[in-house]
Tab-separated table of C-alpha atoms in Angstrom:
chain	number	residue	atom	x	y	z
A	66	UNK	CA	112.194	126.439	90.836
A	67	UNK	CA	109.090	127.262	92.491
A	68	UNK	CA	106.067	128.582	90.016
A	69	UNK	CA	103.156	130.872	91.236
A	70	UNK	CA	100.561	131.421	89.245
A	71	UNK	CA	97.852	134.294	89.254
A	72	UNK	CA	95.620	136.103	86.493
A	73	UNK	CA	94.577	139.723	87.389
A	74	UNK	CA	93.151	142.154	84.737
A	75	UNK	CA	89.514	143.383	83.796
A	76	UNK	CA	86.903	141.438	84.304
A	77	UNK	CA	89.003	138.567	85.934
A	78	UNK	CA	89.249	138.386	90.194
A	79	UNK	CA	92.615	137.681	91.618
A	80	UNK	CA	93.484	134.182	91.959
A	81	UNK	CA	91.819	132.268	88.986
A	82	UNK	CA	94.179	129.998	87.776
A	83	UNK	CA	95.837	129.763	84.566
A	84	UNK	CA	96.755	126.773	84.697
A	85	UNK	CA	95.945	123.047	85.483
A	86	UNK	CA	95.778	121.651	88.963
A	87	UNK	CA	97.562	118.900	88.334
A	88	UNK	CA	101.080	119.022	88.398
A	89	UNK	CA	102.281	116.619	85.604
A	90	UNK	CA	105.460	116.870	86.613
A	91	UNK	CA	105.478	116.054	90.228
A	92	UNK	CA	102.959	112.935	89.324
A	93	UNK	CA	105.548	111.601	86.678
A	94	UNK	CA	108.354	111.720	88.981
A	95	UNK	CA	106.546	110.150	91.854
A	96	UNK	CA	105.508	107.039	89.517
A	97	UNK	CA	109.064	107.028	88.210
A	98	UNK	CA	110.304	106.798	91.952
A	99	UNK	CA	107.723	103.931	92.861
A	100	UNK	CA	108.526	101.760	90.160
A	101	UNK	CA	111.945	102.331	90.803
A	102	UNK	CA	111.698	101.440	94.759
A	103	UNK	CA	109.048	98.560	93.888
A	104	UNK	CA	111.751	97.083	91.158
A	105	UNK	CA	114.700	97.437	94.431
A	106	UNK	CA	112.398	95.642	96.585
A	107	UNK	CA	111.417	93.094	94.549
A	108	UNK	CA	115.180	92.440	93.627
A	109	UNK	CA	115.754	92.083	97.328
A	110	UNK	CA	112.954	90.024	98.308
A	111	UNK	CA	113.869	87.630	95.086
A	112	UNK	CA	117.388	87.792	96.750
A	113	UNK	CA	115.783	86.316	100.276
A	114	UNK	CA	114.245	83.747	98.566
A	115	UNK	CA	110.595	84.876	97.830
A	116	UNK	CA	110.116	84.369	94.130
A	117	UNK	CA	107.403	83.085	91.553
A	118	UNK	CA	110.027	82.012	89.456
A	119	UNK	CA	111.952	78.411	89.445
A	120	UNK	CA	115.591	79.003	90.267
A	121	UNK	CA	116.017	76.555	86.760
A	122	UNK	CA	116.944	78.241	83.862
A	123	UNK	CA	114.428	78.073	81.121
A	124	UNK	CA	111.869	77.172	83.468
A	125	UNK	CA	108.637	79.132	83.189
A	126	UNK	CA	107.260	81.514	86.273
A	127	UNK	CA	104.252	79.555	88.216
A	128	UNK	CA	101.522	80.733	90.449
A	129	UNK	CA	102.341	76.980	92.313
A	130	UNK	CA	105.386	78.445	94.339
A	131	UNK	CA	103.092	80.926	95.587
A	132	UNK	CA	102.076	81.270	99.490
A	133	UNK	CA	100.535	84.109	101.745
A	134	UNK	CA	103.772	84.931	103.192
A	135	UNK	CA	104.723	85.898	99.577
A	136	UNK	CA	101.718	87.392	98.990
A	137	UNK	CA	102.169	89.807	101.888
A	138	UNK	CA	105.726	90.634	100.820
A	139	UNK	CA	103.975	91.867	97.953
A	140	UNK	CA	101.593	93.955	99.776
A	141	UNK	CA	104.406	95.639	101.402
A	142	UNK	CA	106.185	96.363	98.417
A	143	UNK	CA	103.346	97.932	97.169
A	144	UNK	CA	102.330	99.933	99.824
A	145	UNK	CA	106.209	101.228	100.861
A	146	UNK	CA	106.907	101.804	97.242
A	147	UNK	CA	103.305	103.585	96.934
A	148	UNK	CA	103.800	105.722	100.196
A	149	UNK	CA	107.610	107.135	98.446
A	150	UNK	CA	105.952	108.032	95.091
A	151	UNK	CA	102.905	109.982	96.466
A	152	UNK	CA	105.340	111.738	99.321
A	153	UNK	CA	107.319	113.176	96.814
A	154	UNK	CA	104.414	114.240	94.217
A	155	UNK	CA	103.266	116.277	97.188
A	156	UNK	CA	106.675	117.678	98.311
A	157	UNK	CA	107.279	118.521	94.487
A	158	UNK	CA	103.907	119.889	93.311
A	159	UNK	CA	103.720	123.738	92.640
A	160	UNK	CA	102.394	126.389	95.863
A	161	UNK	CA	98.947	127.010	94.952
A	162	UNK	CA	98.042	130.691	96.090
A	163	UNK	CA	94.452	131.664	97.123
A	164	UNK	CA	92.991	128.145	97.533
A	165	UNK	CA	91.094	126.582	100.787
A	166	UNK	CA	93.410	124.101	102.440
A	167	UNK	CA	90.437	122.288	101.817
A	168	UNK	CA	91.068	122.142	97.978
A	169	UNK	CA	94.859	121.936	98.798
A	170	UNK	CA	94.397	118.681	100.496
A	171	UNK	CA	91.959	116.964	97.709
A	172	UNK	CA	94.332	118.161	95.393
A	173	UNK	CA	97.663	116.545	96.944
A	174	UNK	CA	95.868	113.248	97.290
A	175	UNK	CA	94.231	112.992	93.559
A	176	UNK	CA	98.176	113.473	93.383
A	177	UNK	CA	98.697	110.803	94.976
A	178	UNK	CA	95.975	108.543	93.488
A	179	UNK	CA	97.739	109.486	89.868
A	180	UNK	CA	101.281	108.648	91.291
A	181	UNK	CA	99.777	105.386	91.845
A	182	UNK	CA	97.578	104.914	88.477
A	183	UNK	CA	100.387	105.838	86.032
A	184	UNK	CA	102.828	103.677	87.907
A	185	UNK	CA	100.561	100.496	88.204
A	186	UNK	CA	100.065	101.467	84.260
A	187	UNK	CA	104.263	101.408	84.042
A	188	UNK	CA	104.247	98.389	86.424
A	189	UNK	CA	101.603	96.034	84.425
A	190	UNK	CA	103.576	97.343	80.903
A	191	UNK	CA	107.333	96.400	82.375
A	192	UNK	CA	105.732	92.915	83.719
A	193	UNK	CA	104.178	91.853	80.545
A	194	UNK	CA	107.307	93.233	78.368
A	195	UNK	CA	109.343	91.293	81.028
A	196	UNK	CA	107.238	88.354	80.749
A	197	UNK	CA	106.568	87.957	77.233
A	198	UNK	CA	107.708	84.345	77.522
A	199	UNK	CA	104.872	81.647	77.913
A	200	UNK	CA	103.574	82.416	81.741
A	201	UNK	CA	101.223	79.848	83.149
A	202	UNK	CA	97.762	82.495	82.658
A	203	UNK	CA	95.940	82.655	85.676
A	204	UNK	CA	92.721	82.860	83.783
A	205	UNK	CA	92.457	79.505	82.710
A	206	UNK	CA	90.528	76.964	83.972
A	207	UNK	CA	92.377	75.486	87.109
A	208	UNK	CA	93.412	71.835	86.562
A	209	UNK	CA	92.858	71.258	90.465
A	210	UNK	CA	91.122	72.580	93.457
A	211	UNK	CA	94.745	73.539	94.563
A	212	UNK	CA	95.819	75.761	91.527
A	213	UNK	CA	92.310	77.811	91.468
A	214	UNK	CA	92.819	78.203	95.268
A	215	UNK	CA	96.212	79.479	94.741
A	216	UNK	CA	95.181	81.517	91.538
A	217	UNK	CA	92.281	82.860	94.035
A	218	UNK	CA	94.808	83.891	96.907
A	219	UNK	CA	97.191	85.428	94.215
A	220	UNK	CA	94.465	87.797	92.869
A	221	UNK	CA	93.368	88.850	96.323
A	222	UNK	CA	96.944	89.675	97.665
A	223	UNK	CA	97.230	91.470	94.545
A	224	UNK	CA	93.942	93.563	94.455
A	225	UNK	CA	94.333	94.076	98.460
A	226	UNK	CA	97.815	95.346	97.602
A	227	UNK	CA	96.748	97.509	94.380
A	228	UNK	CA	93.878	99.254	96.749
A	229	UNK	CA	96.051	99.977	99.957
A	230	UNK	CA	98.829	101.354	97.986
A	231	UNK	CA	95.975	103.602	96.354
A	232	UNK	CA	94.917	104.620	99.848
A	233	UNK	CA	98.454	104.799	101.097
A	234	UNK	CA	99.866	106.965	97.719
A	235	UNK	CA	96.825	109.316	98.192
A	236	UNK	CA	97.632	110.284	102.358
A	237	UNK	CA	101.354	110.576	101.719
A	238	UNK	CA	100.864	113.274	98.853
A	239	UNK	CA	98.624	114.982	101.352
A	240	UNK	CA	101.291	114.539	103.688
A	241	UNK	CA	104.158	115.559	101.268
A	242	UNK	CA	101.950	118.509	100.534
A	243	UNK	CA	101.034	119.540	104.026
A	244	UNK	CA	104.899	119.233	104.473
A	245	UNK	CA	106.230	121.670	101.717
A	246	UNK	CA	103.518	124.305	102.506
A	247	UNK	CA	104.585	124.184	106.352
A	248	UNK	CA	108.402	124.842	104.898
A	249	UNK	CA	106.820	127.502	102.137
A	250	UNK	CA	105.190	129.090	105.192
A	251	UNK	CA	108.477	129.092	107.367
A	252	UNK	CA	111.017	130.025	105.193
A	253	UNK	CA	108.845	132.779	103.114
A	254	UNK	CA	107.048	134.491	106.140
């Protein structure tokens, strides 16, 4: 159901809006879908062998298994499941009337940039209720050259990935948004 929104009365000029911007909504259901896609493709890559955890029961998760092939795996899970969640926040957000495409387009990607701050948020609170087990902290003071070169390549990976699926959620709202108004345009005209 599609919701357009307009004040007009004394003293007001057509097109103010009465409501927010931001389409709560559309942003929710985009972060739900990401975590969702990142939790499938982090099931598969597990299943193809890419995995912090020991394949031992009871055995604790370790930053020692890791290697840069893993670490790109997670980059791409990041950025595909990124790319999904913003592309549908802009698909899904309302048809804003009387705004400069302009607007429309910094408005799709802050869309996007929320997709992909509530569902890091949902992301970082599933890992550490999944996690609440003892997990080796990466924190600490390394034992060896090795383990704070590993802990170093671990947080890069992971703050490359975090910042390119930023980049990537943002341009896919926009293009998710660009998307629906081309169909608003060609099916209302």
């Amino acid at each position: 159901m599609e919701r357009d929104v307009l004040i007009s009365g004394p003293g007001s000029q057509v097109g103010d809006e009465v409501h927010s911007a931001v389409s709560w909504a559309a942003i929710l259901a985009g972060a739900v879908a990401t975590v969702a896609l990142s939790f499938v493709l982090l099931t598969l890559a597990a299943g193809l062998g890419f995995t912090l955890a020991s394949p031992w029961p009871g055995a604790k998760p370790s930053l020692s298994t890791f290697t840069p092939l893993l670490g790109a795996g997670m980059v791409t899970v990041q950025v595909l499941s990124c790319a999904l969640g913003g592309y549908l926040a802009g698909r899904l957000r309302t048809k804003w009337l009387n705004v400069h495409s302009h607007e429309v387009f910094f408005r799709d990607t802050a869309h996007g940039l929320l997709v992909w701050a509530v569902s890091t948020l949902l992301g970082v609170v599933l890992s550490m209720v999944a996690l609440s087990a003892p997990v080796e902290r990466v924190g600490l003071v390394a034992a060896t050259a090795r383990d704070a070169n590993i802990a170093a390549q671990f947080s890069f990976f992971l703050a490359f990935g975090l910042l390119l699926s930023a980049f990537v959620a943002s341009v896919a709202a926009a293009m998710g948004g660009l998307r629906r108004d081309e169909m608003h345009a060609k099916y209302r005209a």
